XYZ file of C-alpha atoms in Angstrom:
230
model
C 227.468 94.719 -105.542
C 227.920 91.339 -104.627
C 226.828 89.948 -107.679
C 229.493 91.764 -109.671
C 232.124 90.734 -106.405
C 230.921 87.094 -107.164
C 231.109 86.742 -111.100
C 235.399 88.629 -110.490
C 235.717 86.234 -107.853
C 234.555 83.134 -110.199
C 236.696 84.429 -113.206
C 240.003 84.654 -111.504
C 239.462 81.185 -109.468
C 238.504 79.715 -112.751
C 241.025 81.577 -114.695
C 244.163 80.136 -112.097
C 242.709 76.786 -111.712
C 242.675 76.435 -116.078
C 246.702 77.927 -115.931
C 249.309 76.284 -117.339
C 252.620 77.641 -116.069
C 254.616 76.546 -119.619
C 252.432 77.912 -121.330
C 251.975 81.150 -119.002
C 256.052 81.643 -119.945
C 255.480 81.312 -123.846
C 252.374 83.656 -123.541
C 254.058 86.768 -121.734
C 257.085 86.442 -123.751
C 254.943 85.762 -127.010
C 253.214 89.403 -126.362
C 255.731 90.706 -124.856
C 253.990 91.831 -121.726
C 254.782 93.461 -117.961
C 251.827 91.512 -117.051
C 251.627 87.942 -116.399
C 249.862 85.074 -117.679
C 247.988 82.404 -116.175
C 249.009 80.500 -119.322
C 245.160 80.027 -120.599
C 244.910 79.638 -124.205
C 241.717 81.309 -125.756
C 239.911 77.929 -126.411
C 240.136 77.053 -122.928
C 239.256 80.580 -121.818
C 236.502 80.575 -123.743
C 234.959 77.270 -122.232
C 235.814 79.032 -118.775
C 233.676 82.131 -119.712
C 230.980 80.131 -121.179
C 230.796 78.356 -117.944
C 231.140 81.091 -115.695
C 229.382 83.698 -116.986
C 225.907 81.415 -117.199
C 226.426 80.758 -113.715
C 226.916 84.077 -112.323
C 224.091 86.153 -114.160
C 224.254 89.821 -114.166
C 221.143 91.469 -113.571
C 221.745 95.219 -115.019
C 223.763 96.935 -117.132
C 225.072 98.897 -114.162
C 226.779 95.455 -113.410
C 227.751 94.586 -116.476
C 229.851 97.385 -116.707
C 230.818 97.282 -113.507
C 232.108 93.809 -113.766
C 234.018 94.696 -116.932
C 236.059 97.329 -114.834
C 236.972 95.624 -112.252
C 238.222 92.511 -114.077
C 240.387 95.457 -116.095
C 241.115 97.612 -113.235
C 242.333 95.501 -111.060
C 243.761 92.667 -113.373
C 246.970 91.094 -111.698
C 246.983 88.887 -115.317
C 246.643 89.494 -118.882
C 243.491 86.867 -119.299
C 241.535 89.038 -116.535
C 241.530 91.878 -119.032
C 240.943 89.414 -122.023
C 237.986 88.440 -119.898
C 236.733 91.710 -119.367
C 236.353 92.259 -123.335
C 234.952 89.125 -123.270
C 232.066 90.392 -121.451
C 231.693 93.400 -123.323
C 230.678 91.239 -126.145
C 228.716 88.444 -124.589
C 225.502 87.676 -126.498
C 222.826 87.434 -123.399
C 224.213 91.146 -122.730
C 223.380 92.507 -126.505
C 221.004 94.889 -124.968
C 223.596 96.641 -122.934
C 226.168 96.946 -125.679
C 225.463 100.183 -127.055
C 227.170 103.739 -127.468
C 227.251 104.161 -123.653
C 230.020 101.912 -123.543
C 232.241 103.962 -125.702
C 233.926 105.262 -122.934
C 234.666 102.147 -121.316
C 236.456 100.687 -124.529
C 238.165 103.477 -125.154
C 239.907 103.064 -121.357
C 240.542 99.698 -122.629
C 241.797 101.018 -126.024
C 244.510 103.259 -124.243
C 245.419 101.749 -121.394
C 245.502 98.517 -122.896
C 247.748 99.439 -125.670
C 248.971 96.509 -127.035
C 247.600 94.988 -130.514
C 245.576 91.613 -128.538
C 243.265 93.599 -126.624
C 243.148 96.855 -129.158
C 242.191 94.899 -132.687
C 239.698 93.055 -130.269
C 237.835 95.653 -129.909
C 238.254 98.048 -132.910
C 237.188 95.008 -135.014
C 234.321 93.578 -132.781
C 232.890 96.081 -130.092
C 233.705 99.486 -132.078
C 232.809 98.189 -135.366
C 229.290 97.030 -134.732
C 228.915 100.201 -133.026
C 229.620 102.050 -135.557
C 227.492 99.967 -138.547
C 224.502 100.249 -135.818
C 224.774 103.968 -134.528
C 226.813 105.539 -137.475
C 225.445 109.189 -136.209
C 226.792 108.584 -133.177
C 230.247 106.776 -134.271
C 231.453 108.275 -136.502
C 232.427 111.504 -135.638
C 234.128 109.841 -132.702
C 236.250 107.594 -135.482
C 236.978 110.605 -137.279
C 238.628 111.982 -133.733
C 240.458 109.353 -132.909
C 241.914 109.017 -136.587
C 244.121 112.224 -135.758
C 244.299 111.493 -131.714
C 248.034 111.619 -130.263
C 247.703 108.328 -129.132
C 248.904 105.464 -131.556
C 245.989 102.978 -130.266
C 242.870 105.474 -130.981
C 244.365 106.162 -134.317
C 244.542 102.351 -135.257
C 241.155 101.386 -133.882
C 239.856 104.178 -135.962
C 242.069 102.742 -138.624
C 240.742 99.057 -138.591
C 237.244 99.361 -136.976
C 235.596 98.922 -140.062
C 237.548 94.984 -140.825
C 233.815 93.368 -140.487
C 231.861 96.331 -142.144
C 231.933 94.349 -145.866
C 229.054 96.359 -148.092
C 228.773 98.374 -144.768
C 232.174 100.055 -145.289
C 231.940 103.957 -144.758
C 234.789 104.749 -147.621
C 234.835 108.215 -146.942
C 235.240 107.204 -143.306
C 238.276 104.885 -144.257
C 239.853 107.147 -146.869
C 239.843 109.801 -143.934
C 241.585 107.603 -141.190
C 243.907 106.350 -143.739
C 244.535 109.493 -145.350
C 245.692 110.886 -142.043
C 247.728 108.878 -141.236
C 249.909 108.594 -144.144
C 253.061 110.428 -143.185
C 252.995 107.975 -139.524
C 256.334 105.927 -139.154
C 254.543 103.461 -136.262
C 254.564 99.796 -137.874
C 251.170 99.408 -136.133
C 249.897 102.451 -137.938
C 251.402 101.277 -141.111
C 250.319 97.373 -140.856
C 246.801 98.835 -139.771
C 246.095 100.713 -142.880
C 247.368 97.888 -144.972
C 245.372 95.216 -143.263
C 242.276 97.348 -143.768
C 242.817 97.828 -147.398
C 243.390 94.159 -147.893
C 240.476 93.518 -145.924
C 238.294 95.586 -148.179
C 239.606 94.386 -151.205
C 237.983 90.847 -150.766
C 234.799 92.832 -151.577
C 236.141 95.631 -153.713
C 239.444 95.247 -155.491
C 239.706 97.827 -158.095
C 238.545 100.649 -155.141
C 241.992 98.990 -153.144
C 243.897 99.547 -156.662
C 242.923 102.704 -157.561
C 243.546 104.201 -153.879
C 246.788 102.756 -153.558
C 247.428 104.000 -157.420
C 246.236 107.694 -156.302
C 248.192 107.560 -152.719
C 251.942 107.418 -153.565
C 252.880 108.585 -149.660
C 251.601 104.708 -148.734
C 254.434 102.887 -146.681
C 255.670 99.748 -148.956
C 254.282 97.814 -145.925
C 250.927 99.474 -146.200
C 251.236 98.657 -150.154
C 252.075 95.032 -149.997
C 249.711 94.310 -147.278
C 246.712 96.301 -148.977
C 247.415 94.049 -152.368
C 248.311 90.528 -151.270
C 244.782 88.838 -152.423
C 244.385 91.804 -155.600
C 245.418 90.208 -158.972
C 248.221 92.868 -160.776
């Protein structure tokens, strides 16, 4: 394991060294979070990543996913975990990012709970897992869309933001549809930010859903028709 001991190592040295302690204030206060900041801004942490992560090359998935737990496990700030999604979608891993990391980004999902590292993932590790293993997926959405916990039932809600033609809309309709009656803003912004999303590609579907589901929050409504002509 010291390859995976190295590459944590690298991150947080490179992470604290690229800090800014200003910034690290406006951050944790910005997401309101019990964790600190080192006060890197995603361009920069990006360029740290880049830089890193082709120096420390993992050699098997069993690493990769290793690394990814640590760096959330044991994050003492909020970039280590931003970092460990990072990873989880790094392009010389592609071939390690299938449905055997469902587990791991659902840990993320719920123990993360906070929008940043949730929408991250719905959008961008979920999603293509979904639109590439839709047997698989699926069924797992259609779970979480009715799951006690608020962050399942939005990733379920807004996986689908890159799908375009790929949409499932019996999928959507479903995680949407139950979660109607749900009072959580995140639950509420999330269905309207999918809708909206969806009607860039198909508006009059976005009208006549809204038109047949009167029990949509006014948020859900305005959000879902901002770019739809009325």
């Amino acid at each position: 394991m010291d390859t995976v001991d190295d590459l944590v190592t690298a991150v947080r040295e490179s992470l604290a060294a690229a800090g800014d302690p200003e910034k690290a204030v406006e951050m944790r206060r910005y997401m309101k979070s019990a964790m600190p900041f080192h006060g890197v801004p995603k361009p920069v942490r990006q360029q740290v990543t880049r830089r890193v992560f082709a120096a420390h090359p993992l050699p098997d998935k069993e690493s990769f996913v290793a690394v990814a737990e640590k760096l959330w496990r044991e994050a003492e700030f909020r970039e280590e975990r931003y970092v460990a999604i990072d990873l989880t979608g790094n392009r010389p891993y592609a071939r390690w990012q299938d449905t055997g990391l469902l587990p791991l980004h659902e840990e993320m999902i719920v123990t993360g709970a906070w929008w940043d590292f949730v929408d991250e993932i719905a959008a961008h590790r979920v999603g293509p897992l979904l639109r590439a293993q839709p047997a698989t997926v699926e069924p797992v959405m259609r779970r979480w869309a009715v799951d006690t916990d608020l962050w399942r039932r939005r990733t379920a809600i807004i996986c689908q933001l890159g799908a375009k033609e790929e949409t499932d809309l019996a999928l959507l309709s479903f995680a949407i549809e139950a979660n109607l009656d749900a009072r959580e803003f995140f639950l509420r912004k999330a269905i309207g930010w999918a809708l909206r999303q969806y009607s860039r590609l198909d508006p009059d579907w976005v009208t006549r859903f809204v038109d047949t589901h009167p029990g949509l929050s006014p948020l859900s409504v305005r959000e879902a028709l901002k770019h739809v002509p009325r």
